PDB file of C-alpha atoms in Angstrom:
ATOM      1  CA  ASP B   1      -4.137  89.919  85.533  1.00  0.00           C
ATOM      2  CA  ALA B   2      -4.109  86.872  83.274  1.00  0.00           C
ATOM      3  CA  GLY B   3      -2.499  88.623  80.349  1.00  0.00           C
ATOM      4  CA  ILE B   4      -5.415  89.128  78.031  1.00  0.00           C
ATOM      5  CA  THR B   5      -6.083  92.479  76.428  1.00  0.00           C
ATOM      6  CA  GLN B   6      -8.725  93.679  74.026  1.00  0.00           C
ATOM      7  CA  SER B   7      -8.447  96.627  71.677  1.00  0.00           C
ATOM      8  CA  PRO B   8      -9.984  99.027  71.168  1.00  0.00           C
ATOM      9  CA  ARG B   9     -11.932  99.409  74.415  1.00  0.00           C
ATOM     10  CA  HIS B  10     -14.539 101.614  72.765  1.00  0.00           C
ATOM     11  CA  LYS B  11     -15.435 102.183  69.138  1.00  0.00           C
ATOM     12  CA  VAL B  12     -18.147 104.007  67.255  1.00  0.00           C
ATOM     13  CA  THR B  13     -18.533 103.120  63.607  1.00  0.00           C
ATOM     14  CA  GLU B  14     -20.971 103.696  60.780  1.00  0.00           C
ATOM     15  CA  THR B  15     -23.335 101.151  59.326  1.00  0.00           C
ATOM     16  CA  GLY B  16     -21.790  99.263  56.434  1.00  0.00           C
ATOM     17  CA  THR B  17     -18.162  99.726  57.407  1.00  0.00           C
ATOM     18  CA  PRO B  18     -15.867  96.830  58.290  1.00  0.00           C
ATOM     19  CA  VAL B  19     -14.598  96.671  61.866  1.00  0.00           C
ATOM     20  CA  THR B  20     -11.880  94.521  63.412  1.00  0.00           C
ATOM     21  CA  LEU B  21     -11.531  93.862  67.123  1.00  0.00           C
ATOM     22  CA  ARG B  22      -8.347  92.424  68.520  1.00  0.00           C
ATOM     23  CA  CYS B  23      -7.730  90.034  71.382  1.00  0.00           C
ATOM     24  CA  HIS B  24      -4.162  89.513  72.528  1.00  0.00           C
ATOM     25  CA  GLN B  25      -2.979  87.020  75.150  1.00  0.00           C
ATOM     26  CA  THR B  26       0.372  86.391  76.755  1.00  0.00           C
ATOM     27  CA  GLU B  27      -0.624  83.110  78.453  1.00  0.00           C
ATOM     28  CA  ASN B  28       0.002  80.763  75.518  1.00  0.00           C
ATOM     29  CA  HIS B  29      -3.497  79.294  75.975  1.00  0.00           C
ATOM     30  CA  ARG B  30      -4.704  77.115  73.129  1.00  0.00           C
ATOM     31  CA  TYR B  31      -8.366  78.107  73.161  1.00  0.00           C
ATOM     32  CA  MET B  32      -9.714  81.568  72.446  1.00  0.00           C
ATOM     33  CA  TYR B  33     -13.310  82.746  72.232  1.00  0.00           C
ATOM     34  CA  TRP B  34     -15.324  85.747  71.135  1.00  0.00           C
ATOM     35  CA  TYR B  35     -18.592  86.483  72.911  1.00  0.00           C
ATOM     36  CA  ARG B  36     -21.088  89.284  72.700  1.00  0.00           C
ATOM     37  CA  GLN B  37     -23.117  90.494  75.661  1.00  0.00           C
ATOM     38  CA  ASP B  38     -26.505  92.094  75.213  1.00  0.00           C
ATOM     39  CA  PRO B  39     -29.155  93.010  77.792  1.00  0.00           C
ATOM     40  CA  GLY B  40     -31.479  90.094  78.427  1.00  0.00           C
ATOM     41  CA  HIS B  41     -29.211  87.601  76.673  1.00  0.00           C
ATOM     42  CA  GLY B  42     -26.152  87.098  78.809  1.00  0.00           C
ATOM     43  CA  LEU B  43     -23.071  86.116  76.821  1.00  0.00           C
ATOM     44  CA  ARG B  44     -23.401  84.404  73.457  1.00  0.00           C
ATOM     45  CA  LEU B  45     -20.581  82.677  71.633  1.00  0.00           C
ATOM     46  CA  ILE B  46     -19.708  84.121  68.221  1.00  0.00           C
ATOM     47  CA  HIS B  47     -16.638  82.117  67.191  1.00  0.00           C
ATOM     48  CA  TYR B  48     -13.896  80.220  68.908  1.00  0.00           C
ATOM     49  CA  SER B  49     -10.430  78.947  68.073  1.00  0.00           C
ATOM     50  CA  TYR B  50      -8.698  75.759  69.158  1.00  0.00           C
ATOM     51  CA  GLY B  51      -5.336  76.546  67.626  1.00  0.00           C
ATOM     52  CA  VAL B  52      -3.542  78.605  65.021  1.00  0.00           C
ATOM     53  CA  LYS B  53      -5.713  78.739  61.901  1.00  0.00           C
ATOM     54  CA  ASP B  54      -8.290  76.456  63.581  1.00  0.00           C
ATOM     55  CA  THR B  55     -11.596  78.174  64.194  1.00  0.00           C
ATOM     56  CA  ASP B  56     -15.247  77.246  64.418  1.00  0.00           C
ATOM     57  CA  LYS B  57     -18.613  78.963  64.628  1.00  0.00           C
ATOM     58  CA  GLY B  58     -20.616  79.631  67.745  1.00  0.00           C
ATOM     59  CA  GLU B  59     -24.326  80.230  68.102  1.00  0.00           C
ATOM     60  CA  VAL B  60     -24.380  83.802  66.688  1.00  0.00           C
ATOM     61  CA  SER B  61     -21.717  83.770  63.961  1.00  0.00           C
ATOM     62  CA  ASP B  62     -23.657  85.378  61.091  1.00  0.00           C
ATOM     63  CA  GLY B  63     -22.031  88.642  60.000  1.00  0.00           C
ATOM     64  CA  TYR B  64     -18.764  87.872  61.785  1.00  0.00           C
ATOM     65  CA  SER B  65     -15.484  86.289  60.755  1.00  0.00           C
ATOM     66  CA  VAL B  66     -12.368  85.489  62.741  1.00  0.00           C
ATOM     67  CA  SER B  67      -8.733  84.799  62.161  1.00  0.00           C
ATOM     68  CA  ARG B  68      -5.926  83.397  64.252  1.00  0.00           C
ATOM     69  CA  SER B  69      -2.553  83.543  62.573  1.00  0.00           C
ATOM     70  CA  LYS B  70      -0.586  83.448  65.831  1.00  0.00           C
ATOM     71  CA  THR B  71      -1.260  81.759  69.154  1.00  0.00           C
ATOM     72  CA  GLU B  72      -1.482  85.094  70.932  1.00  0.00           C
ATOM     73  CA  ASP B  73      -3.866  86.966  68.624  1.00  0.00           C
ATOM     74  CA  PHE B  74      -7.508  86.326  67.792  1.00  0.00           C
ATOM     75  CA  LEU B  75      -9.207  88.864  65.539  1.00  0.00           C
ATOM     76  CA  LEU B  76     -12.949  89.375  65.152  1.00  0.00           C
ATOM     77  CA  THR B  77     -14.140  91.137  62.004  1.00  0.00           C
ATOM     78  CA  LEU B  78     -17.560  92.544  61.334  1.00  0.00           C
ATOM     79  CA  GLU B  79     -17.593  92.440  57.572  1.00  0.00           C
ATOM     80  CA  SER B  80     -20.256  95.153  57.170  1.00  0.00           C
ATOM     81  CA  ALA B  81     -21.376  96.520  60.523  1.00  0.00           C
ATOM     82  CA  THR B  82     -25.097  96.790  61.274  1.00  0.00           C
ATOM     83  CA  SER B  83     -26.912  98.438  64.183  1.00  0.00           C
ATOM     84  CA  SER B  84     -27.837  94.975  65.519  1.00  0.00           C
ATOM     85  CA  GLN B  85     -24.129  94.397  66.121  1.00  0.00           C
ATOM     86  CA  THR B  86     -24.007  97.217  68.668  1.00  0.00           C
ATOM     87  CA  SER B  87     -22.913  95.292  71.740  1.00  0.00           C
ATOM     88  CA  VAL B  88     -20.157  94.647  74.228  1.00  0.00           C
ATOM     89  CA  TYR B  89     -17.686  92.087  72.914  1.00  0.00           C
ATOM     90  CA  PHE B  90     -15.644  89.895  75.224  1.00  0.00           C
ATOM     91  CA  CYS B  91     -12.677  87.749  74.381  1.00  0.00           C
ATOM     92  CA  ALA B  92     -11.845  84.765  76.578  1.00  0.00           C
ATOM     93  CA  ILE B  93      -9.019  82.266  76.762  1.00  0.00           C
ATOM     94  CA  SER B  94      -8.701  78.811  78.244  1.00  0.00           C
ATOM     95  CA  LEU B  95      -5.933  76.265  78.509  1.00  0.00           C
ATOM     96  CA  ASP B  96      -8.108  73.212  77.970  1.00  0.00           C
ATOM     97  CA  ARG B  97     -11.230  72.359  76.048  1.00  0.00           C
ATOM     98  CA  GLY B  98     -13.419  71.984  79.140  1.00  0.00           C
ATOM     99  CA  PRO B  99     -15.964  74.544  80.370  1.00  0.00           C
ATOM    100  CA  TYR B 100     -13.755  75.708  83.230  1.00  0.00           C
ATOM    101  CA  GLY B 101     -10.773  77.957  83.503  1.00  0.00           C
ATOM    102  CA  TYR B 102     -12.013  80.747  81.248  1.00  0.00           C
ATOM    103  CA  THR B 103     -10.314  84.104  81.644  1.00  0.00           C
ATOM    104  CA  PHE B 104     -12.016  87.096  80.076  1.00  0.00           C
ATOM    105  CA  GLY B 105     -10.730  90.345  78.715  1.00  0.00           C
ATOM    106  CA  SER B 106     -12.229  93.641  79.809  1.00  0.00           C
ATOM    107  CA  GLY B 107     -14.427  93.972  76.756  1.00  0.00           C
ATOM    108  CA  THR B 108     -14.889  96.239  73.756  1.00  0.00           C
ATOM    109  CA  ARG B 109     -17.979  98.422  73.587  1.00  0.00           C
ATOM    110  CA  LEU B 110     -18.954  98.785  69.943  1.00  0.00           C
ATOM    111  CA  THR B 111     -21.615 101.208  68.758  1.00  0.00           C
ATOM    112  CA  VAL B 112     -22.815 101.069  65.164  1.00  0.00           C
ATOM    113  CA  VAL B 113     -24.628 104.247  64.088  1.00  0.00           C
TER     114      VAL B 113
ATOM    115  CA  ASP O   1     -35.412  79.714  73.561  1.00  0.00           C
ATOM    116  CA  GLN O   2     -33.110  80.322  76.506  1.00  0.00           C
ATOM    117  CA  GLN O   3     -31.736  77.122  77.991  1.00  0.00           C
ATOM    118  CA  VAL O   4     -30.377  78.897  81.066  1.00  0.00           C
ATOM    119  CA  LYS O   5     -32.625  81.407  82.793  1.00  0.00           C
ATOM    120  CA  GLN O   6     -32.018  83.867  85.546  1.00  0.00           C
ATOM    121  CA  ASN O   7     -35.455  85.266  86.168  1.00  0.00           C
ATOM    122  CA  SER O   8     -34.476  88.042  88.551  1.00  0.00           C
ATOM    123  CA  PRO O   9     -32.777  90.922  86.717  1.00  0.00           C
ATOM    124  CA  SER O  10     -31.830  92.489  90.042  1.00  0.00           C
ATOM    125  CA  LEU O  11     -31.709  91.757  93.749  1.00  0.00           C
ATOM    126  CA  SER O  12     -31.139  94.093  96.681  1.00  0.00           C
ATOM    127  CA  VAL O  13     -29.823  92.707  99.990  1.00  0.00           C
ATOM    128  CA  GLN O  14     -28.770  94.288 103.261  1.00  0.00           C
ATOM    129  CA  GLU O  15     -25.090  94.034 104.130  1.00  0.00           C
ATOM    130  CA  GLY O  16     -24.443  91.082 106.420  1.00  0.00           C
ATOM    131  CA  ARG O  17     -27.520  89.154 105.295  1.00  0.00           C
ATOM    132  CA  ILE O  18     -27.725  86.199 102.936  1.00  0.00           C
ATOM    133  CA  SER O  19     -27.928  86.754  99.174  1.00  0.00           C
ATOM    134  CA  ILE O  20     -29.590  83.992  97.148  1.00  0.00           C
ATOM    135  CA  LEU O  21     -29.313  84.072  93.382  1.00  0.00           C
ATOM    136  CA  ASN O  22     -31.294  81.598  91.332  1.00  0.00           C
ATOM    137  CA  CYS O  23     -30.812  79.916  87.986  1.00  0.00           C
ATOM    138  CA  ASP O  24     -33.023  77.470  86.075  1.00  0.00           C
ATOM    139  CA  TYR O  25     -32.102  75.349  83.078  1.00  0.00           C
ATOM    140  CA  THR O  26     -34.060  73.313  80.595  1.00  0.00           C
ATOM    141  CA  ASN O  27     -31.466  70.993  79.034  1.00  0.00           C
ATOM    142  CA  SER O  28     -31.134  67.764  81.027  1.00  0.00           C
ATOM    143  CA  MET O  29     -27.810  67.063  79.260  1.00  0.00           C
ATOM    144  CA  PHE O  30     -26.080  69.882  81.128  1.00  0.00           C
ATOM    145  CA  ASP O  31     -23.638  68.372  83.598  1.00  0.00           C
ATOM    146  CA  TYR O  32     -21.452  71.248  84.728  1.00  0.00           C
ATOM    147  CA  PHE O  33     -22.532  74.594  86.080  1.00  0.00           C
ATOM    148  CA  LEU O  34     -20.602  77.736  86.859  1.00  0.00           C
ATOM    149  CA  TRP O  35     -21.170  81.131  88.415  1.00  0.00           C
ATOM    150  CA  TYR O  36     -19.308  84.186  87.201  1.00  0.00           C
ATOM    151  CA  LYS O  37     -19.198  87.631  88.726  1.00  0.00           C
ATOM    152  CA  LYS O  38     -18.889  90.798  86.681  1.00  0.00           C
ATOM    153  CA  TYR O  39     -18.064  94.338  87.714  1.00  0.00           C
ATOM    154  CA  PRO O  40     -18.795  97.296  85.386  1.00  0.00           C
ATOM    155  CA  ALA O  41     -16.226  97.803  82.614  1.00  0.00           C
ATOM    156  CA  GLU O  42     -14.572  94.472  83.413  1.00  0.00           C
ATOM    157  CA  GLY O  43     -14.887  90.968  82.041  1.00  0.00           C
ATOM    158  CA  PRO O  44     -16.620  88.191  83.984  1.00  0.00           C
ATOM    159  CA  THR O  45     -14.499  86.370  86.540  1.00  0.00           C
ATOM    160  CA  PHE O  46     -15.027  82.805  87.675  1.00  0.00           C
ATOM    161  CA  LEU O  47     -16.583  82.441  91.115  1.00  0.00           C
ATOM    162  CA  ILE O  48     -17.612  78.845  91.805  1.00  0.00           C
ATOM    163  CA  SER O  49     -18.741  75.730  89.933  1.00  0.00           C
ATOM    164  CA  ILE O  50     -20.516  72.442  90.513  1.00  0.00           C
ATOM    165  CA  SER O  51     -20.632  69.141  88.699  1.00  0.00           C
ATOM    166  CA  SER O  52     -23.903  67.287  88.265  1.00  0.00           C
ATOM    167  CA  ILE O  53     -22.630  64.448  90.439  1.00  0.00           C
ATOM    168  CA  LYS O  54     -22.762  66.770  93.436  1.00  0.00           C
ATOM    169  CA  ASP O  55     -25.595  68.731  94.984  1.00  0.00           C
ATOM    170  CA  LYS O  56     -23.530  71.262  96.890  1.00  0.00           C
ATOM    171  CA  ASN O  57     -20.185  72.993  96.580  1.00  0.00           C
ATOM    172  CA  GLU O  58     -18.795  75.487  99.046  1.00  0.00           C
ATOM    173  CA  ASP O  59     -15.979  78.007  98.827  1.00  0.00           C
ATOM    174  CA  GLY O  60     -15.719  80.407 101.734  1.00  0.00           C
ATOM    175  CA  ARG O  61     -18.767  82.664 101.792  1.00  0.00           C
ATOM    176  CA  PHE O  62     -20.081  81.184  98.536  1.00  0.00           C
ATOM    177  CA  THR O  63     -22.125  78.002  98.235  1.00  0.00           C
ATOM    178  CA  VAL O  64     -23.779  76.640  95.133  1.00  0.00           C
ATOM    179  CA  PHE O  65     -26.669  74.190  95.411  1.00  0.00           C
ATOM    180  CA  LEU O  66     -27.848  71.994  92.554  1.00  0.00           C
ATOM    181  CA  ASN O  67     -31.274  70.365  92.356  1.00  0.00           C
ATOM    182  CA  LYS O  68     -31.173  68.176  89.255  1.00  0.00           C
ATOM    183  CA  SER O  69     -34.760  67.005  89.476  1.00  0.00           C
ATOM    184  CA  ALA O  70     -35.969  70.598  89.466  1.00  0.00           C
ATOM    185  CA  LYS O  71     -33.257  71.726  87.010  1.00  0.00           C
ATOM    186  CA  HIS O  72     -32.425  74.509  89.393  1.00  0.00           C
ATOM    187  CA  LEU O  73     -29.304  75.874  90.973  1.00  0.00           C
ATOM    188  CA  SER O  74     -28.735  78.651  93.436  1.00  0.00           C
ATOM    189  CA  LEU O  75     -25.808  80.666  94.708  1.00  0.00           C
ATOM    190  CA  HIS O  76     -25.769  81.632  98.368  1.00  0.00           C
ATOM    191  CA  ILE O  77     -23.516  84.397  99.650  1.00  0.00           C
ATOM    192  CA  VAL O  78     -23.192  84.608 103.414  1.00  0.00           C
ATOM    193  CA  PRO O  79     -22.610  87.168 104.783  1.00  0.00           C
ATOM    194  CA  SER O  80     -23.096  89.634 101.953  1.00  0.00           C
ATOM    195  CA  GLN O  81     -20.518  92.392 101.688  1.00  0.00           C
ATOM    196  CA  PRO O  82     -20.481  95.673  99.724  1.00  0.00           C
ATOM    197  CA  GLY O  83     -17.836  94.277  97.372  1.00  0.00           C
ATOM    198  CA  ASP O  84     -20.306  91.589  96.331  1.00  0.00           C
ATOM    199  CA  SER O  85     -22.323  94.195  94.438  1.00  0.00           C
ATOM    200  CA  ALA O  86     -21.960  93.029  90.831  1.00  0.00           C
ATOM    201  CA  VAL O  87     -23.748  91.185  88.065  1.00  0.00           C
ATOM    202  CA  TYR O  88     -23.785  87.417  88.557  1.00  0.00           C
ATOM    203  CA  PHE O  89     -24.035  85.076  85.589  1.00  0.00           C
ATOM    204  CA  CYS O  90     -24.987  81.437  85.691  1.00  0.00           C
ATOM    205  CA  ALA O  91     -23.533  79.244  82.913  1.00  0.00           C
ATOM    206  CA  ALA O  92     -23.880  75.584  81.957  1.00  0.00           C
ATOM    207  CA  SER O  93     -22.276  73.035  79.679  1.00  0.00           C
ATOM    208  CA  GLY O  94     -23.047  69.503  78.566  1.00  0.00           C
ATOM    209  CA  GLU O  95     -20.884  66.410  78.197  1.00  0.00           C
ATOM    210  CA  GLY O  96     -19.088  66.387  74.876  1.00  0.00           C
ATOM    211  CA  ASN O  97     -20.082  69.947  74.132  1.00  0.00           C
ATOM    212  CA  TYR O  98     -17.964  72.258  76.171  1.00  0.00           C
ATOM    213  CA  GLN O  99     -19.494  75.468  74.966  1.00  0.00           C
ATOM    214  CA  LEU O 100     -20.916  77.500  77.798  1.00  0.00           C
ATOM    215  CA  ILE O 101     -24.562  78.551  77.716  1.00  0.00           C
ATOM    216  CA  TRP O 102     -25.128  81.658  79.775  1.00  0.00           C
ATOM    217  CA  GLY O 103     -28.024  83.142  81.663  1.00  0.00           C
ATOM    218  CA  ALA O 104     -28.892  86.815  81.296  1.00  0.00           C
ATOM    219  CA  GLY O 105     -27.428  87.745  84.672  1.00  0.00           C
ATOM    220  CA  THR O 106     -28.710  89.098  87.978  1.00  0.00           C
ATOM    221  CA  LYS O 107     -27.514  92.443  89.308  1.00  0.00           C
ATOM    222  CA  LEU O 108     -26.875  92.144  93.041  1.00  0.00           C
ATOM    223  CA  ILE O 109     -26.897  95.326  95.104  1.00  0.00           C
ATOM    224  CA  ILE O 110     -25.668  95.151  98.680  1.00  0.00           C
ATOM    225  CA  LYS O 111     -27.059  97.969 100.786  1.00  0.00           C
ATOM    226  CA  PRO O 112     -24.970  99.287 103.692  1.00  0.00           C
TER     227      PRO O 112
END
């Protein structure tokens, strides 16, 4: 495996609570991404990072924040979870900026009740 | 408005036959296209890609065809094997904007 792990793998949380998902890599890749996957939508980019403390928004960033204090860790926080954020979340890493060479984690299934 | 569309949610093919998965896009600025394969409880894994300067790319049993005038690409798997049963995603990116835009996926089922 490419050395990317996501935690937790499954989580159930209540509406209105904050939730943090973690992505950890051992590949020293510069770029890290958070996606969500929903039926009928494929994968949609939430936020991405191009270096320590350098992050930017994707197409569905509302209600989410991210932080990257170390090269290896990229955290996704749902500030106040809502049922519409029930989804499967994937982290990905890439060495370069281009659209190729993405390696994905195994995903976190989040259920907001 | 989805810029990348995979109109078939699922496809069932007999083992040994050809599987053809289709993908349409609307943005003429897309210049790089990729196919990813995803098994349950795993992340997507890269399968094959094609640049807009080509109309065909082949890698073993997998061939991707690009028809720029029709804004259409297809993935051919020949021969289909049981291990090919998975969800296949088409993704695209445009020059200067390397973010991937993904289709909704097609679930391929290979029947023995």
